[in-house]
Short mmCIF file of C-alpha atoms in Angstrom, two decimals:
data_model
loop_
_atom_site.label_atom_id
_atom_site.label_comp_id
_atom_site.label_asym_id
_atom_site.label_seq_id
_atom_site.Cartn_x
_atom_site.Cartn_y
_atom_site.Cartn_z
CA MET C 1408 -6.59 -29.01 2.95
CA ALA C 1409 -5.45 -26.04 0.41
CA ASP C 1410 -8.18 -24.05 1.10
CA ARG C 1411 -6.74 -24.08 5.26
CA CYS C 1412 -3.62 -23.62 4.09
CA LEU C 1413 -4.22 -20.63 1.79
CA HIS C 1414 -6.40 -19.17 4.73
CA TYR C 1415 -3.42 -19.63 7.03
CA VAL C 1416 -1.53 -17.41 4.96
CA GLU C 1417 -3.95 -14.60 4.38
CA LEU C 1418 -4.20 -14.92 8.53
CA VAL C 1419 -0.54 -13.96 8.99
CA LEU C 1420 -0.68 -11.79 5.93
CA LEU C 1421 -3.25 -9.65 7.46
CA ALA C 1422 -1.07 -9.93 10.86
CA ALA C 1423 1.82 -8.03 8.74
CA CYS C 1424 -0.93 -5.22 7.11
CA SER C 1425 -1.66 -4.72 11.14
CA LEU C 1426 1.59 -3.86 11.80
CA CYS C 1427 2.09 -1.99 8.76
CA GLY C 1428 -1.28 0.87 9.18
CA ALA C 1429 0.20 1.00 12.98
CA VAL C 1430 3.21 2.47 11.75
CA ALA C 1431 1.64 4.84 9.03
CA ALA C 1432 -0.58 5.57 11.42
CA GLY C 1433 1.96 6.89 14.38
CA SER C 1434 4.15 8.79 11.64
CA MET C 1435 1.66 10.77 10.40
CA ALA C 1436 0.80 11.43 14.77
CA ARG C 1437 4.22 12.24 14.75
CA ILE C 1438 4.27 14.86 11.98
CA GLN C 1439 1.55 16.76 12.66
CA GLY C 1440 2.45 17.07 16.45
CA PHE C 1441 5.74 18.39 15.16
CA PHE C 1442 3.54 21.35 13.07
CA SER C 1443 1.05 21.87 15.95
CA GLY C 1444 -1.55 19.83 14.84
CA SER C 1445 -1.38 21.13 11.28
CA CYS C 1446 -1.06 19.17 8.38
CA PRO C 1447 2.47 19.69 5.73
CA LEU C 1448 1.13 17.71 2.70
CA TYR C 1449 1.21 20.51 -0.03
CA GLY C 1450 1.71 22.71 2.26
CA GLY C 1451 3.84 26.32 1.82
CA VAL C 1452 6.81 27.58 3.27
CA ALA C 1453 8.35 30.62 3.87
CA VAL C 1454 12.04 31.30 5.00
CA MET C 1455 11.85 33.04 8.10
CA ASN C 1456 14.55 36.02 9.25
CA GLY C 1457 16.99 34.88 5.73
CA SER C 1458 17.77 31.58 8.08
CA SER C 1459 14.70 29.23 9.16
CA LEU C 1460 11.85 27.98 7.91
CA ALA C 1461 8.02 28.46 8.65
CA LEU C 1462 4.67 26.59 7.97
CA SER C 1463 3.22 29.59 6.14
CA CYS C 1464 -0.05 27.78 4.58
CA PRO C 1465 -0.62 24.13 5.94
CA SER C 1466 -3.32 22.00 4.38
CA ALA C 1467 -6.62 21.01 5.25
CA PRO C 1468 -6.31 18.74 8.80
CA SER C 1469 -8.58 16.38 6.83
CA LEU C 1470 -6.11 15.55 4.43
CA CYS C 1471 -4.11 13.79 6.88
CA TYR C 1472 -6.85 12.64 9.05
CA PHE C 1473 -7.71 10.63 5.74
CA VAL C 1474 -4.42 8.74 5.84
CA THR C 1475 -4.45 8.25 8.91
CA GLY C 1476 -8.19 7.33 9.55
CA ILE C 1477 -7.57 4.63 6.81
CA SER C 1478 -4.68 3.33 8.63
CA VAL C 1479 -6.16 3.56 11.88
CA PHE C 1480 -9.20 1.47 10.41
CA LEU C 1481 -7.24 -0.89 8.28
CA ALA C 1482 -5.60 -1.80 11.44
CA LEU C 1483 -8.05 -2.40 13.65
CA TYR C 1484 -10.22 -4.71 10.72
CA CYS C 1485 -7.14 -6.93 10.79
CA LEU C 1486 -6.48 -7.45 14.49
CA LEU C 1487 -10.54 -7.70 14.87
CA HIS C 1488 -9.91 -10.58 11.95
CA LEU C 1489 -7.36 -12.62 13.71
CA ILE C 1490 -8.60 -12.20 16.72
CA PHE C 1491 -11.77 -14.00 15.73
CA TRP C 1492 -10.07 -16.95 14.01
CA THR C 1493 -8.03 -17.17 16.62
CA TYR C 1494 -10.97 -17.53 18.61
CA CYS C 1495 -12.77 -20.22 16.33
CA SER C 1496 -9.65 -21.93 16.11
CA TYR C 1497 -9.45 -22.72 20.17
CA THR C 1498 -13.42 -23.48 20.12
CA LYS C 1499 -14.40 -24.80 17.17
CA ASP C 1500 -14.40 -25.63 13.46
CA PHE C 1501 -11.53 -23.63 11.81
CA HIS C 1502 -13.69 -23.38 8.23
CA ARG C 1503 -14.97 -20.48 6.60
CA GLY C 1504 -17.56 -21.05 3.76
CA PRO C 1505 -17.76 -19.68 0.21
CA SER C 1506 -20.01 -17.29 1.68
CA GLY C 1507 -17.33 -16.05 4.41
CA VAL C 1508 -14.54 -15.73 1.40
CA CYS C 1509 -17.43 -13.55 -1.20
CA ILE C 1510 -17.75 -11.35 1.73
CA GLY C 1511 -14.17 -10.09 2.08
CA LEU C 1512 -13.77 -9.81 -1.63
CA PRO C 1513 -15.21 -6.40 -1.57
CA ILE C 1514 -13.45 -5.31 1.68
CA SER C 1515 -10.02 -6.64 0.38
CA ALA C 1516 -10.53 -4.75 -2.76
CA THR C 1517 -11.86 -1.48 -1.01
CA ALA C 1518 -8.73 -1.47 1.59
CA ALA C 1519 -6.62 -1.69 -1.40
CA PHE C 1520 -8.25 0.98 -3.08
CA LEU C 1521 -7.90 3.30 -0.54
CA LEU C 1522 -4.61 2.86 0.03
CA LEU C 1523 -3.74 2.82 -3.01
CA VAL C 1524 -5.48 6.99 -2.53
CA ALA C 1525 -3.15 7.16 0.64
CA ALA C 1526 -0.17 6.62 -0.99
CA CYS C 1527 -0.18 8.79 -3.59
CA VAL C 1528 -1.44 11.28 -1.31
CA LEU C 1529 1.86 10.78 0.82
CA ARG C 1530 4.07 10.32 -2.01
CA TYR C 1531 3.47 13.79 -3.63
CA GLY C 1532 2.80 15.56 -0.45
CA THR C 1533 6.48 16.77 0.84
CA SER C 1534 9.44 15.81 -1.62
CA CYS C 1535 11.85 18.08 -0.27
CA SER C 1536 14.10 15.86 2.11
CA GLU C 1537 16.48 18.54 2.70
CA ALA C 1538 14.16 20.53 4.93
CA GLN C 1539 13.95 18.67 7.50
CA LYS C 1540 17.80 19.70 8.22
CA ILE C 1541 17.38 23.44 7.67
CA PRO C 1542 15.81 25.29 11.54
CA TRP C 1543 12.54 26.02 11.50
CA THR C 1544 10.57 28.63 13.14
CA PRO C 1545 9.46 27.96 16.31
CA PRO C 1546 13.00 25.74 17.00
CA GLY C 1547 12.39 21.92 16.85
CA MET C 1548 8.88 22.56 15.35
CA ALA C 1549 9.86 20.15 12.08
CA LEU C 1550 12.18 17.52 14.22
CA GLN C 1551 12.70 14.85 11.56
CA PHE C 1552 9.20 15.65 9.98
CA TYR C 1553 10.76 14.35 6.18
CA SER C 1554 11.79 11.18 8.23
CA ASN C 1555 8.09 10.05 9.76
CA LEU C 1556 6.93 11.26 6.08
CA HIS C 1557 8.78 8.45 4.30
CA ASN C 1558 8.11 6.34 6.87
CA ALA C 1559 4.28 6.40 6.73
CA GLU C 1560 4.66 6.68 2.65
CA THR C 1561 6.39 3.39 2.89
CA SER C 1562 4.55 1.56 5.12
CA SER C 1563 1.22 2.43 3.13
CA TRP C 1564 3.04 1.18 -0.16
CA VAL C 1565 3.97 -1.76 2.02
CA ASN C 1566 0.43 -1.91 3.19
CA LEU C 1567 -0.97 -1.87 -0.18
CA VAL C 1568 0.97 -4.81 -1.54
CA LEU C 1569 0.21 -7.13 0.81
CA TRP C 1570 -3.71 -6.14 0.69
CA CYS C 1571 -3.51 -6.98 -2.95
CA VAL C 1572 -1.74 -10.29 -1.79
CA VAL C 1573 -4.51 -11.03 -0.04
CA LEU C 1574 -7.01 -10.03 -2.66
CA VAL C 1575 -5.65 -12.30 -4.88
CA LEU C 1576 -5.56 -15.17 -2.42
CA GLN C 1577 -9.42 -14.95 -1.37
CA ILE C 1578 -10.20 -15.17 -5.15
CA MET C 1579 -8.35 -18.68 -5.50
CA GLN C 1580 -10.49 -20.00 -2.12
CA CYS C 1581 -13.63 -18.83 -3.50
CA ASN C 1582 -12.52 -20.17 -6.77
CA LEU C 1583 -11.82 -23.35 -5.03
CA LYS C 1584 -14.50 -23.86 -3.05
CA SER C 1585 -17.13 -23.48 -5.53
CA THR C 1586 -14.99 -26.16 -7.24
CA GLN C 1587 -15.18 -28.01 -4.46
CA SER C 1588 -19.13 -27.69 -4.35
CA GLN C 1589 -19.74 -28.51 -7.86
CA ASP C 1590 -17.81 -31.57 -6.92
CA LEU C 1591 -20.53 -32.75 -4.19
CA GLU C 1592 -23.24 -31.57 -6.20
CA SER C 1593 -22.29 -33.52 -9.32
CA SER C 1594 -21.47 -36.47 -6.85
CA GLY C 1595 -24.52 -36.45 -4.65
CA SER C 1596 -26.66 -36.39 -7.80
CA TYR C 1597 -24.99 -39.22 -9.35
CA ARG C 1598 -25.75 -41.23 -6.24
CA SER C 1599 -29.30 -39.92 -6.31
CA PHE C 1600 -29.18 -40.70 -9.86
CA GLU C 1601 -28.15 -44.65 -9.27
CA ALA C 1602 -29.91 -45.29 -5.50
CA PRO C 1603 -33.76 -45.42 -7.42
CA SER C 1604 -32.42 -47.49 -10.43
CA GLU C 1605 -31.36 -50.15 -7.74
CA SER C 1606 -34.31 -50.03 -6.01
CA HIS C 1607 -36.73 -50.03 -9.43
CA LEU C 1608 -34.78 -53.70 -10.13
CA TRP C 1609 -35.13 -54.84 -6.90
CA SER C 1610 -39.03 -53.98 -7.23
CA TRP C 1611 -39.15 -55.48 -10.64
CA SER C 1612 -37.48 -59.02 -9.75
CA ASP C 1613 -39.64 -59.15 -6.76
CA SER C 1614 -42.73 -58.51 -8.78
CA VAL C 1615 -41.38 -61.13 -11.27
CA LEU C 1616 -41.20 -63.61 -8.58
CA TYR C 1617 -44.74 -63.47 -6.97
CA PHE C 1618 -46.13 -63.29 -10.46
CA GLU C 1619 -44.16 -66.45 -10.99
CA GLU C 1620 -45.26 -68.16 -7.63
CA SER C 1621 -49.06 -67.18 -8.16
CA TRP C 1622 -49.11 -68.24 -11.29
CA PRO C 1623 -51.49 -71.35 -11.31
#
């Protein structure tokens, strides 16, 4: 019962992870849309006409694609995971074996590592909150770009914390299931040890009785 409760909590956390990934991916898509597909992370800015700014040296688009791709991939994984276990809860026994939990451990650890890298990229990519208040060239190009960048960063950090909690829950489930399997093995070995001795006792008593009856 305890492992099932932990699994329910894990599914709720994965639903929150899916939502955080969707927010981060949507924010990154809007940021690149503001800059006509260019990636402003770690990019250079030039002052135009003494009053407006322009993105003079954008970074490689793959940098923004990396953050967006990680968020989308993990959001889809969480969503498919939820759909699968929701289907299982209505069609079959809602139970996950020890092998299923152990397979989820490296997946959660990899997801936490990738989110840590993505959150650090967003954290140090742009640090000027006043830049979105200054006119840009062309007009409206960088509208609310820092707010969206901050939303993507916050969602990534929250997503990282949630995945770490999921990893801890999976470790607890793995230890719990291993303990349960050891208890079952020990109880089974005890029963198998007791059964032969009892049958041997009955066979020995029958042999003695037969010997007494056949004795002249």
